[in-house]
PDB file of C-alpha atoms in Angstrom:
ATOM      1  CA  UNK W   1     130.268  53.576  64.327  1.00 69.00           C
ATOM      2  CA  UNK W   2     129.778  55.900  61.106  1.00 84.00           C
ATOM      3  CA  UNK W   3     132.832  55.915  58.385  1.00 83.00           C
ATOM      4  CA  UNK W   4     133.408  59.581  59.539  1.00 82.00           C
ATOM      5  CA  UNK W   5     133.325  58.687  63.218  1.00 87.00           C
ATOM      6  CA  UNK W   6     136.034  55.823  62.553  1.00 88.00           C
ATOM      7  CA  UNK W   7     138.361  57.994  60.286  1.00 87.00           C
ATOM      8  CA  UNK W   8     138.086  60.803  62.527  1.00 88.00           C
ATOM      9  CA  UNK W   9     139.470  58.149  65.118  1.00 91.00           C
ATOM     10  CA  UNK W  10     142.360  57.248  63.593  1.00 90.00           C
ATOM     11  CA  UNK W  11     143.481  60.832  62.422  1.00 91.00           C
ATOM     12  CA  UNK W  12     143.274  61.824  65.972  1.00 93.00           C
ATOM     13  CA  UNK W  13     145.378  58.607  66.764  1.00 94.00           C
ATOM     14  CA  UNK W  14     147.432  59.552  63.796  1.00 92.00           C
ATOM     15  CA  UNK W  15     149.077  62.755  64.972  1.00 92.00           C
ATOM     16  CA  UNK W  16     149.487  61.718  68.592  1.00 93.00           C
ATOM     17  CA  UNK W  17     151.895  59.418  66.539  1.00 92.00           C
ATOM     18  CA  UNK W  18     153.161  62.464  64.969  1.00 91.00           C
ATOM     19  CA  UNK W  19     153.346  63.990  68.290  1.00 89.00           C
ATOM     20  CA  UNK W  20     155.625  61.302  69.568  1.00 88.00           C
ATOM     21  CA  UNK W  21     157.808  61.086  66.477  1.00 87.00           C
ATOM     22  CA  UNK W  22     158.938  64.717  66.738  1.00 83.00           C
ATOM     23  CA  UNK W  23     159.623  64.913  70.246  1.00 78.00           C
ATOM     24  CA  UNK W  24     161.868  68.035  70.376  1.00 80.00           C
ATOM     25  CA  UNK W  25     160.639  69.547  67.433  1.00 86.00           C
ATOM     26  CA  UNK W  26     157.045  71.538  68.232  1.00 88.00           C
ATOM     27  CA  UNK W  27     154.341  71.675  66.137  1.00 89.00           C
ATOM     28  CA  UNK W  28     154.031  74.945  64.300  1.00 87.00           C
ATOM     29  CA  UNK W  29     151.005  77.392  65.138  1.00 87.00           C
ATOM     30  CA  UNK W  30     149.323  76.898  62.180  1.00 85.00           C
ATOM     31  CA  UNK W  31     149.396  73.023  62.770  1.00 89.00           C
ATOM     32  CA  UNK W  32     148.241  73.444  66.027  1.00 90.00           C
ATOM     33  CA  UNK W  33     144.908  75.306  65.128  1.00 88.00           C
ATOM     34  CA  UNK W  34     144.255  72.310  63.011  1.00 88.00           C
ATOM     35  CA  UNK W  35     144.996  69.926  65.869  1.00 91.00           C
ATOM     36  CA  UNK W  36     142.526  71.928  68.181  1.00 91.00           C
ATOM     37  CA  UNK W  37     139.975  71.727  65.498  1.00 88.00           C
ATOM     38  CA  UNK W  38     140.333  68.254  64.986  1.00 88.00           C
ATOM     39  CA  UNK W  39     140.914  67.201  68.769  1.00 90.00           C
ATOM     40  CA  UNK W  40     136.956  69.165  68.960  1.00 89.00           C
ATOM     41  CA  UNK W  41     138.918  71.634  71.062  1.00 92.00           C
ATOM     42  CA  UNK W  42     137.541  74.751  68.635  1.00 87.00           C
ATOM     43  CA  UNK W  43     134.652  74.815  66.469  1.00 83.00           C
ATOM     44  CA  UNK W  44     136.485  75.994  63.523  1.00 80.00           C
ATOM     45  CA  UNK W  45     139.960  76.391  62.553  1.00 80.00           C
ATOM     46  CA  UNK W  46     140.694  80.031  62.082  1.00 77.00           C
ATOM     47  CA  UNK W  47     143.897  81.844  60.859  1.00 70.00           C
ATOM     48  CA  UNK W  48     145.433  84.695  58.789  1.00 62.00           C
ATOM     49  CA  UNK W  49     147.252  83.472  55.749  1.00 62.00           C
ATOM     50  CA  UNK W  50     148.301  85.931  53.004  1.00 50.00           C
ATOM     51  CA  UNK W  51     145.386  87.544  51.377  1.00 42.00           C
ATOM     52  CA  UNK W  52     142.909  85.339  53.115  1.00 45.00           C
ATOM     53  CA  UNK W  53     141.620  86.773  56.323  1.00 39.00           C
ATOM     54  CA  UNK W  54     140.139  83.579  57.398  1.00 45.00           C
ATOM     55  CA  UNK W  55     139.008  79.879  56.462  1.00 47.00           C
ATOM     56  CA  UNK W  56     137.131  77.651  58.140  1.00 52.00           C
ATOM     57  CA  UNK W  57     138.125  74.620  57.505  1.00 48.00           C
ATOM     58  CA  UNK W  58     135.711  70.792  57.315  1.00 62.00           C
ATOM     59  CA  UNK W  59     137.674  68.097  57.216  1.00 51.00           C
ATOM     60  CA  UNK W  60     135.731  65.794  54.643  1.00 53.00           C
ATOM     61  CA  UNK W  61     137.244  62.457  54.981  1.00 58.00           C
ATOM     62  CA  UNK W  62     136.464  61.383  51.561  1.00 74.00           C
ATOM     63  CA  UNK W  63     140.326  61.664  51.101  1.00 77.00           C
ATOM     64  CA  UNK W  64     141.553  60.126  54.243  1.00 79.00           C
ATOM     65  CA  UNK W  65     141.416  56.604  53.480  1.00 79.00           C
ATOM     66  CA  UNK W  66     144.144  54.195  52.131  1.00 82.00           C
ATOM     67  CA  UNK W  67     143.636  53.773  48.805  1.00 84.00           C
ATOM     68  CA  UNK W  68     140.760  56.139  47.832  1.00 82.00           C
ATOM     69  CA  UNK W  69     140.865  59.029  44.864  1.00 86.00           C
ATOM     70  CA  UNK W  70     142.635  61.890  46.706  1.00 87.00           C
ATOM     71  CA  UNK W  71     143.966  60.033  49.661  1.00 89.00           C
ATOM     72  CA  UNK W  72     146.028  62.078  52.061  1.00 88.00           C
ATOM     73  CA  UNK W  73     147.461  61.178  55.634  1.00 88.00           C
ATOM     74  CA  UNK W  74     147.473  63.272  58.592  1.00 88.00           C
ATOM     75  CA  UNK W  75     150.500  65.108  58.315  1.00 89.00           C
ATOM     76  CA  UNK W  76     149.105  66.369  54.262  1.00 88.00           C
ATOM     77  CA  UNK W  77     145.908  67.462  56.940  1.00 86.00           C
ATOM     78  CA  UNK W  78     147.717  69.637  59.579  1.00 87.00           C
ATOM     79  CA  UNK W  79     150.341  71.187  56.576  1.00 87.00           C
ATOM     80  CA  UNK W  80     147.220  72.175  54.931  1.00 86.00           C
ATOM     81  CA  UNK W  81     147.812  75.958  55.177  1.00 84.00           C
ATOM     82  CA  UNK W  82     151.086  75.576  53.223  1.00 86.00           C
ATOM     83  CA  UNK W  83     149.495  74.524  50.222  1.00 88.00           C
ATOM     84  CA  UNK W  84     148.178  78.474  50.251  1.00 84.00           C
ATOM     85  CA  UNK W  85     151.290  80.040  51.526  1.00 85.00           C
ATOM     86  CA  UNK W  86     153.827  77.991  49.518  1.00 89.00           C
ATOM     87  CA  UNK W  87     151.513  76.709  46.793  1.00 90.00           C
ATOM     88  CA  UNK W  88     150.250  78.671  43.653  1.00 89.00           C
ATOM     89  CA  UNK W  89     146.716  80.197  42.764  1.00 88.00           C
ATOM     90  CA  UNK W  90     145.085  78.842  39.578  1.00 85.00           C
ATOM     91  CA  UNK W  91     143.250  81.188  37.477  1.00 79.00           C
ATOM     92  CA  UNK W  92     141.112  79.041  34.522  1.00 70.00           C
ATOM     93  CA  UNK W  93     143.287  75.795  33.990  1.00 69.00           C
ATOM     94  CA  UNK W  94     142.399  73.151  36.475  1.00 62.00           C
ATOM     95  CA  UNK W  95     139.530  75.215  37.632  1.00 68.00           C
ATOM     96  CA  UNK W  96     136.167  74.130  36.524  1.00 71.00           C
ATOM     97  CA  UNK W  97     133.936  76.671  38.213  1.00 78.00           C
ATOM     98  CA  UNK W  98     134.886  79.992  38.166  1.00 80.00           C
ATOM     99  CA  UNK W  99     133.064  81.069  41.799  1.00 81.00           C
ATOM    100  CA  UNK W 100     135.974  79.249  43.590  1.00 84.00           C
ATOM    101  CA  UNK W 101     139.355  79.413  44.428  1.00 86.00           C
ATOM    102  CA  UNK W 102     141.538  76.852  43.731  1.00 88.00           C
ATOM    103  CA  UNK W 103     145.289  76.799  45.042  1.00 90.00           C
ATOM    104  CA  UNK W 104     147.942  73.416  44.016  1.00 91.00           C
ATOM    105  CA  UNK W 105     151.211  73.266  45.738  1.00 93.00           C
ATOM    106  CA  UNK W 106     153.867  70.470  44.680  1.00 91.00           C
ATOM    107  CA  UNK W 107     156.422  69.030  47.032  1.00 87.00           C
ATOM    108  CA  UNK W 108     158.469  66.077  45.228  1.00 87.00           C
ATOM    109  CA  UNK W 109     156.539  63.739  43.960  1.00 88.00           C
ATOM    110  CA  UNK W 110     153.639  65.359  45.773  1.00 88.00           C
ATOM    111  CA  UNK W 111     150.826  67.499  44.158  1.00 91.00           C
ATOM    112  CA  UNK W 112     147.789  68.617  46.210  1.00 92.00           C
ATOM    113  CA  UNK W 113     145.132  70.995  45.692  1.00 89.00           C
ATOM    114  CA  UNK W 114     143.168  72.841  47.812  1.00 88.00           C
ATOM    115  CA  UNK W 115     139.544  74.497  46.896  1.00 87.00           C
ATOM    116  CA  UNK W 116     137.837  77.145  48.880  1.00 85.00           C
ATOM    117  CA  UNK W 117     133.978  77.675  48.563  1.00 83.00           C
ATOM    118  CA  UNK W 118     133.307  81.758  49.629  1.00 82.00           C
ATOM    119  CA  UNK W 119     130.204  81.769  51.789  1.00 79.00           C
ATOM    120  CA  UNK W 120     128.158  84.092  52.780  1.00 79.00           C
ATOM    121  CA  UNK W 121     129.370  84.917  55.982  1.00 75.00           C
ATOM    122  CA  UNK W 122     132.931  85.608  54.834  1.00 72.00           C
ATOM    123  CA  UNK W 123     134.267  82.319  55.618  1.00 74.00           C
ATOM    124  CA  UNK W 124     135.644  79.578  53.050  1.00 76.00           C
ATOM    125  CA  UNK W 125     134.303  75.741  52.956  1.00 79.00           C
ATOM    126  CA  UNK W 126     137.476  73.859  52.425  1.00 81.00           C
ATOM    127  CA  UNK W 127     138.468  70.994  50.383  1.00 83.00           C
ATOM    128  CA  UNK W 128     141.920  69.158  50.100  1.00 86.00           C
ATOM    129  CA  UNK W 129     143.046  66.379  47.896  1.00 88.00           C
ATOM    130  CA  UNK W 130     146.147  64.945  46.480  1.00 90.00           C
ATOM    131  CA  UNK W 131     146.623  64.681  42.486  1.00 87.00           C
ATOM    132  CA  UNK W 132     148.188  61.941  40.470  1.00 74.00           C
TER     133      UNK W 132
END
């Protein structure tokens, strides 16, 4: 089994924890387009946020491991549209090339940022780490 196939594996087992931790409490919308996409239920995960018509999202597990540069768990993966709704866009500092977009978002102690690659068929290559 490949390191993707593995990690993918455990995020899916991952939120059905999630699932049962929150019993009465459903998951938002957003959330559950990421849990489709994940689950291999959709192809992409697709939805309006702000200014951003609409991102497709890969989920590149180099930051899903315990331990590794980045690492974030699955709940960091489904909130990931709240880093662009409640986070802040960066303009030059923190942003090394100027062809994407790069959003961070601090909760706590937390401080994630998200970068979005524009391609050329209007929709965003997605990538998601946490900082510090």
């Amino acid at each position: 089994m490949s390191i993707y196939s593995e990690r993918l594996a455990r995020l899916k087992r991952e939120i059905v924890a999630l699932k049962q931790q929150q019993k009465k409490r459903a998951f938002k919308p957003n959330q559950i387009i990421m849990i489709n996409f994940i689950n291999g239920l959709t192809k992409k995960a697709i939805f309006n946020i702000n200014v951003i018509s609409s991102l497709q999202y890969h989920i590149l597990v180099t930051h899903y491991c315990g331990g590794c540069p980045g690492e974030l768990d699955a709940r960091d993966i489904i909130n990931i549209d709240m880093i662009i709704s409640k986070g802040f866009r960066l303009n030059e500092v923190g942003v090394t090339n100027k062809d994407l977009v790069v959003y961070q978002y601090m909760k706590g102690q937390a401080q994630y940022k998200l970068v979005l690659k524009p391609m050329a068929n209007n929709s965003l290559v997605v990538t998601m780490y946490s900082v510090g």
